[in-house]
Amino acid sequence: MVAIKLSESGRRVVEAAERLAATLGNDPNHTVAAAAMDTAGRIHEAVNVYHFTGGPCAELVALGVAATAGAGPLVTIAAAGDRGRGLIPPCGRCRQALLDLHPDVQVAVPTDDGPALRPIRELLPDTYFFPDADARRIVRFDKHDYEAVATARKTSTVRHDETIGPGPAIFFFEDDEAHRTLDGTVTGVERRRLDDGSTVDQLTFTVEAPE
């Protein structure tokens, strides 16, 4: 399973979830907090609503809060428990909802080496994917790639363990406070087999000129 070191933006999301969780006190109806970041860098926070009929988890409430704010696709999400329980991974229902609605989100999870990010697909392998979710896709880049991508000097990228197909996408530049995103289109995907037997995808793409 792929573990991704926390970026600065990922750390902000984890800290927001833990900070909100610390305010919950001993209320048995609200015991978990969640925070999610959109492609504009905004963080949307929420808490769970416990009820014997099956009240929503904090992550699902956060999805609704983000949608209310017109957030679009989310790039990172984290949840934390009350009474000092710290970072907690999502339940199965939340994993399925995240995969369907935000298939490129990275989820903060606790590990022996501290918080790490995992692609949502890694948390729910070999799963059913709801075909009508119509989720807009995200292609992530390092912030140092912005100029090359924006000026079309970089028009391809190699990806491991991702399932992005041809079509429109948001190109998200991690921790780039000045630019953050470009609108683009993945024009082709070529799968290549490496010498060790693993495979990578070579994505070709175009971008819309930044305003």
mmCIF file of C-alpha atoms in Angstrom:
data_model
loop_
_atom_site.group_PDB
_atom_site.id
_atom_site.type_symbol
_atom_site.label_atom_id
_atom_site.label_comp_id
_atom_site.label_asym_id
_atom_site.label_seq_id
_atom_site.Cartn_x
_atom_site.Cartn_y
_atom_site.Cartn_z
ATOM 1 C CA MET A 1 0.000 0.000 0.000
ATOM 2 C CA VAL A 2 1.364 3.404 -1.020
ATOM 3 C CA ALA A 3 2.059 5.881 1.793
ATOM 4 C CA ILE A 4 2.722 9.496 0.865
ATOM 5 C CA LYS A 5 4.609 11.845 3.144
ATOM 6 C CA LEU A 6 2.515 14.747 4.396
ATOM 7 C CA SER A 7 2.819 17.869 2.298
ATOM 8 C CA GLU A 8 2.488 21.261 3.956
ATOM 9 C CA SER A 9 -1.140 21.475 2.803
ATOM 10 C CA GLY A 10 -1.770 17.943 4.064
ATOM 11 C CA ARG A 11 -0.382 18.916 7.455
ATOM 12 C CA ARG A 12 -2.767 21.866 7.567
ATOM 13 C CA VAL A 13 -5.720 19.530 6.973
ATOM 14 C CA VAL A 14 -4.643 17.121 9.725
ATOM 15 C CA GLU A 15 -4.092 19.973 12.167
ATOM 16 C CA ALA A 16 -7.522 21.434 11.366
ATOM 17 C CA ALA A 17 -9.243 18.101 12.066
ATOM 18 C CA GLU A 18 -7.349 17.575 15.328
ATOM 19 C CA ARG A 19 -7.982 21.140 16.452
ATOM 20 C CA LEU A 20 -11.724 20.823 15.875
ATOM 21 C CA ALA A 21 -11.809 17.405 17.572
ATOM 22 C CA ALA A 22 -10.224 18.929 20.673
ATOM 23 C CA THR A 23 -13.239 21.231 21.063
ATOM 24 C CA LEU A 24 -15.854 18.468 21.141
ATOM 25 C CA GLY A 25 -15.676 17.782 24.877
ATOM 26 C CA ASN A 26 -17.861 14.958 26.139
ATOM 27 C CA ASP A 27 -20.820 15.357 23.790
ATOM 28 C CA PRO A 28 -21.791 11.759 22.856
ATOM 29 C CA ASN A 29 -23.559 12.941 19.695
ATOM 30 C CA HIS A 30 -20.455 14.553 18.161
ATOM 31 C CA THR A 31 -17.270 12.562 18.682
ATOM 32 C CA VAL A 32 -15.275 12.896 15.449
ATOM 33 C CA ALA A 33 -14.132 15.932 13.457
ATOM 34 C CA ALA A 34 -13.097 16.042 9.811
ATOM 35 C CA ALA A 35 -11.361 18.580 7.597
ATOM 36 C CA ALA A 36 -11.077 18.551 3.809
ATOM 37 C CA MET A 37 -9.138 20.787 1.416
ATOM 38 C CA ASP A 38 -10.336 21.754 -2.053
ATOM 39 C CA THR A 39 -8.218 22.696 -5.068
ATOM 40 C CA ALA A 40 -8.357 26.388 -4.096
ATOM 41 C CA GLY A 41 -6.701 25.617 -0.758
ATOM 42 C CA ARG A 42 -9.823 26.203 1.326
ATOM 43 C CA ILE A 43 -10.373 23.890 4.285
ATOM 44 C CA HIS A 44 -13.902 22.727 5.079
ATOM 45 C CA GLU A 45 -14.575 21.409 8.583
ATOM 46 C CA ALA A 46 -17.388 19.308 10.054
ATOM 47 C CA VAL A 47 -18.285 16.898 12.849
ATOM 48 C CA ASN A 48 -20.196 13.634 12.862
ATOM 49 C CA VAL A 49 -23.836 13.358 13.936
ATOM 50 C CA TYR A 50 -24.250 10.172 15.952
ATOM 51 C CA HIS A 51 -27.744 8.640 15.968
ATOM 52 C CA PHE A 52 -29.003 5.099 16.401
ATOM 53 C CA THR A 53 -30.634 5.263 12.952
ATOM 54 C CA GLY A 54 -27.220 5.700 11.359
ATOM 55 C CA GLY A 55 -26.172 9.330 11.572
ATOM 56 C CA PRO A 56 -23.462 10.466 9.145
ATOM 57 C CA CYS A 57 -19.752 10.266 9.860
ATOM 58 C CA ALA A 58 -17.717 13.466 10.051
ATOM 59 C CA GLU A 59 -16.171 12.811 6.633
ATOM 60 C CA LEU A 60 -19.596 12.657 4.974
ATOM 61 C CA VAL A 61 -20.736 15.827 6.712
ATOM 62 C CA ALA A 62 -17.514 17.491 5.506
ATOM 63 C CA LEU A 63 -18.380 16.487 1.928
ATOM 64 C CA GLY A 64 -21.726 18.232 2.312
ATOM 65 C CA VAL A 65 -20.153 21.337 3.844
ATOM 66 C CA ALA A 66 -17.645 21.504 0.970
ATOM 67 C CA ALA A 67 -20.387 21.057 -1.627
ATOM 68 C CA THR A 68 -22.419 23.832 0.008
ATOM 69 C CA ALA A 69 -19.415 26.128 -0.419
ATOM 70 C CA GLY A 70 -19.087 25.178 -4.095
ATOM 71 C CA ALA A 71 -15.754 23.508 -3.439
ATOM 72 C CA GLY A 72 -15.580 21.112 -6.370
ATOM 73 C CA PRO A 73 -13.219 18.131 -6.083
ATOM 74 C CA LEU A 74 -11.339 17.634 -2.829
ATOM 75 C CA VAL A 75 -7.613 16.897 -2.689
ATOM 76 C CA THR A 76 -7.066 15.908 0.969
ATOM 77 C CA ILE A 77 -9.248 14.804 3.888
ATOM 78 C CA ALA A 78 -8.545 13.876 7.507
ATOM 79 C CA ALA A 79 -10.600 12.856 10.538
ATOM 80 C CA ALA A 80 -9.719 12.945 14.235
ATOM 81 C CA GLY A 81 -11.417 11.567 17.331
ATOM 82 C CA ASP A 82 -12.431 13.410 20.482
ATOM 83 C CA ARG A 83 -10.775 13.043 23.905
ATOM 84 C CA GLY A 84 -7.297 12.955 22.440
ATOM 85 C CA ARG A 85 -7.794 9.929 20.166
ATOM 86 C CA GLY A 86 -5.968 11.708 17.349
ATOM 87 C CA LEU A 87 -6.076 10.893 13.663
ATOM 88 C CA ILE A 88 -8.393 8.043 12.665
ATOM 89 C CA PRO A 89 -8.922 6.337 9.288
ATOM 90 C CA PRO A 90 -12.331 6.408 7.559
ATOM 91 C CA CYS A 91 -14.863 3.610 7.868
ATOM 92 C CA GLY A 92 -15.850 1.460 4.901
ATOM 93 C CA ARG A 93 -18.930 3.494 3.996
ATOM 94 C CA CYS A 94 -16.897 6.717 3.930
ATOM 95 C CA ARG A 95 -14.206 5.079 1.812
ATOM 96 C CA GLN A 96 -16.783 4.062 -0.786
ATOM 97 C CA ALA A 97 -18.372 7.536 -0.854
ATOM 98 C CA LEU A 98 -14.984 9.221 -1.152
ATOM 99 C CA LEU A 99 -13.925 6.912 -3.974
ATOM 100 C CA ASP A 100 -17.104 7.568 -5.932
ATOM 101 C CA LEU A 101 -17.374 11.329 -5.370
ATOM 102 C CA HIS A 102 -13.714 12.352 -5.010
ATOM 103 C CA PRO A 103 -11.681 9.569 -6.679
ATOM 104 C CA ASP A 104 -8.383 11.482 -6.506
ATOM 105 C CA VAL A 105 -8.558 12.564 -2.860
ATOM 106 C CA GLN A 106 -5.711 11.614 -0.559
ATOM 107 C CA VAL A 107 -6.724 10.462 2.939
ATOM 108 C CA ALA A 108 -4.680 11.134 6.060
ATOM 109 C CA VAL A 109 -4.169 7.967 8.124
ATOM 110 C CA PRO A 110 -2.113 7.162 11.230
ATOM 111 C CA THR A 111 1.002 5.030 10.756
ATOM 112 C CA ASP A 112 3.861 3.870 12.968
ATOM 113 C CA ASP A 113 5.888 6.773 11.552
ATOM 114 C CA GLY A 114 3.197 9.398 12.106
ATOM 115 C CA PRO A 115 0.446 10.741 9.839
ATOM 116 C CA ALA A 116 0.684 9.836 6.158
ATOM 117 C CA LEU A 117 -1.491 10.275 3.095
ATOM 118 C CA ARG A 118 -2.897 7.416 1.058
ATOM 119 C CA PRO A 119 -4.806 7.605 -2.241
ATOM 120 C CA ILE A 120 -8.418 6.647 -1.616
ATOM 121 C CA ARG A 121 -8.128 3.777 -4.114
ATOM 122 C CA GLU A 122 -5.419 2.240 -1.951
ATOM 123 C CA LEU A 123 -7.826 2.200 1.001
ATOM 124 C CA LEU A 124 -10.530 0.384 -0.957
ATOM 125 C CA PRO A 125 -8.910 -1.965 -3.508
ATOM 126 C CA ASP A 126 -10.873 -4.162 -5.916
ATOM 127 C CA THR A 127 -14.054 -2.279 -5.174
ATOM 128 C CA TYR A 128 -17.213 -1.458 -7.067
ATOM 129 C CA PHE A 129 -17.062 2.029 -8.607
ATOM 130 C CA PHE A 130 -20.359 3.901 -9.008
ATOM 131 C CA PRO A 131 -20.392 4.798 -12.735
ATOM 132 C CA ASP A 132 -22.823 7.747 -12.504
ATOM 133 C CA ALA A 133 -20.939 9.808 -9.901
ATOM 134 C CA ASP A 134 -19.546 12.068 -12.662
ATOM 135 C CA ALA A 135 -16.640 13.195 -10.487
ATOM 136 C CA ARG A 136 -14.182 15.673 -11.956
ATOM 137 C CA ARG A 137 -10.670 14.268 -11.954
ATOM 138 C CA ILE A 138 -7.480 15.756 -10.516
ATOM 139 C CA VAL A 139 -3.935 15.322 -11.816
ATOM 140 C CA ARG A 140 -1.369 16.285 -9.163
ATOM 141 C CA PHE A 141 1.923 17.975 -9.895
ATOM 142 C CA ASP A 142 4.815 19.275 -7.828
ATOM 143 C CA LYS A 143 4.632 23.048 -7.444
ATOM 144 C CA HIS A 144 7.894 23.406 -9.349
ATOM 145 C CA ASP A 145 6.184 22.018 -12.469
ATOM 146 C CA TYR A 146 3.781 24.945 -12.832
ATOM 147 C CA GLU A 147 5.716 27.077 -15.321
ATOM 148 C CA ALA A 148 6.605 24.117 -17.531
ATOM 149 C CA VAL A 149 3.014 22.865 -17.605
ATOM 150 C CA ALA A 150 1.479 26.335 -18.040
ATOM 151 C CA THR A 151 3.752 27.127 -21.008
ATOM 152 C CA ALA A 152 3.333 23.670 -22.605
ATOM 153 C CA ARG A 153 7.016 22.821 -22.210
ATOM 154 C CA LYS A 154 5.823 19.806 -20.218
ATOM 155 C CA THR A 155 3.050 17.866 -21.952
ATOM 156 C CA SER A 156 3.403 14.389 -20.453
ATOM 157 C CA THR A 157 3.872 12.761 -17.066
ATOM 158 C CA VAL A 158 4.471 9.243 -15.757
ATOM 159 C CA ARG A 159 2.069 7.940 -13.093
ATOM 160 C CA HIS A 160 2.195 4.920 -10.801
ATOM 161 C CA ASP A 161 -0.960 3.269 -9.457
ATOM 162 C CA GLU A 162 -3.355 5.892 -10.808
ATOM 163 C CA THR A 163 -6.416 5.321 -12.946
ATOM 164 C CA ILE A 164 -6.933 8.617 -14.724
ATOM 165 C CA GLY A 165 -8.286 8.230 -18.234
ATOM 166 C CA PRO A 166 -8.564 10.684 -21.126
ATOM 167 C CA GLY A 167 -10.802 13.685 -20.530
ATOM 168 C CA PRO A 168 -10.982 17.040 -18.750
ATOM 169 C CA ALA A 169 -9.204 17.377 -15.417
ATOM 170 C CA ILE A 170 -7.992 19.892 -12.883
ATOM 171 C CA PHE A 171 -4.209 20.062 -12.735
ATOM 172 C CA PHE A 172 -3.375 20.663 -9.072
ATOM 173 C CA PHE A 173 0.038 21.987 -8.013
ATOM 174 C CA GLU A 174 0.800 20.836 -4.465
ATOM 175 C CA ASP A 175 1.604 23.635 -1.991
ATOM 176 C CA ASP A 176 1.664 26.289 -4.738
ATOM 177 C CA GLU A 177 -0.032 29.201 -2.997
ATOM 178 C CA ALA A 178 0.404 31.496 -6.015
ATOM 179 C CA HIS A 179 -1.163 29.331 -8.728
ATOM 180 C CA ARG A 180 -2.701 26.104 -7.338
ATOM 181 C CA THR A 181 -4.547 24.886 -10.461
ATOM 182 C CA LEU A 182 -4.835 24.862 -14.227
ATOM 183 C CA ASP A 183 -7.708 23.504 -16.286
ATOM 184 C CA GLY A 184 -6.536 20.858 -18.689
ATOM 185 C CA THR A 185 -7.321 17.727 -20.653
ATOM 186 C CA VAL A 186 -5.670 14.330 -20.512
ATOM 187 C CA THR A 187 -5.387 13.489 -24.194
ATOM 188 C CA GLY A 188 -3.905 10.014 -23.971
ATOM 189 C CA VAL A 189 -2.824 7.249 -21.606
ATOM 190 C CA GLU A 190 -0.215 4.641 -22.569
ATOM 191 C CA ARG A 191 0.494 1.784 -20.167
ATOM 192 C CA ARG A 192 4.120 0.635 -19.996
ATOM 193 C CA ARG A 193 5.636 -2.389 -18.294
ATOM 194 C CA LEU A 194 8.887 -1.866 -16.438
ATOM 195 C CA ASP A 195 11.766 -4.321 -16.119
ATOM 196 C CA ASP A 196 10.639 -5.308 -12.617
ATOM 197 C CA GLY A 197 7.204 -6.334 -13.913
ATOM 198 C CA SER A 198 5.340 -3.302 -12.560
ATOM 199 C CA THR A 199 3.438 -0.921 -14.826
ATOM 200 C CA VAL A 200 3.237 2.844 -15.186
ATOM 201 C CA ASP A 201 0.942 5.088 -17.175
ATOM 202 C CA GLN A 202 2.359 7.737 -19.506
ATOM 203 C CA LEU A 203 -0.186 10.570 -19.580
ATOM 204 C CA THR A 204 -0.140 13.180 -22.340
ATOM 205 C CA PHE A 205 -2.069 16.366 -21.789
ATOM 206 C CA THR A 206 -2.903 19.901 -22.853
ATOM 207 C CA VAL A 207 -3.766 22.882 -20.684
ATOM 208 C CA GLU A 208 -5.863 25.975 -21.111
ATOM 209 C CA ALA A 209 -3.809 29.156 -21.104
ATOM 210 C CA PRO A 210 -3.834 30.744 -17.626
ATOM 211 C CA GLU A 211 -5.673 34.048 -17.392
#
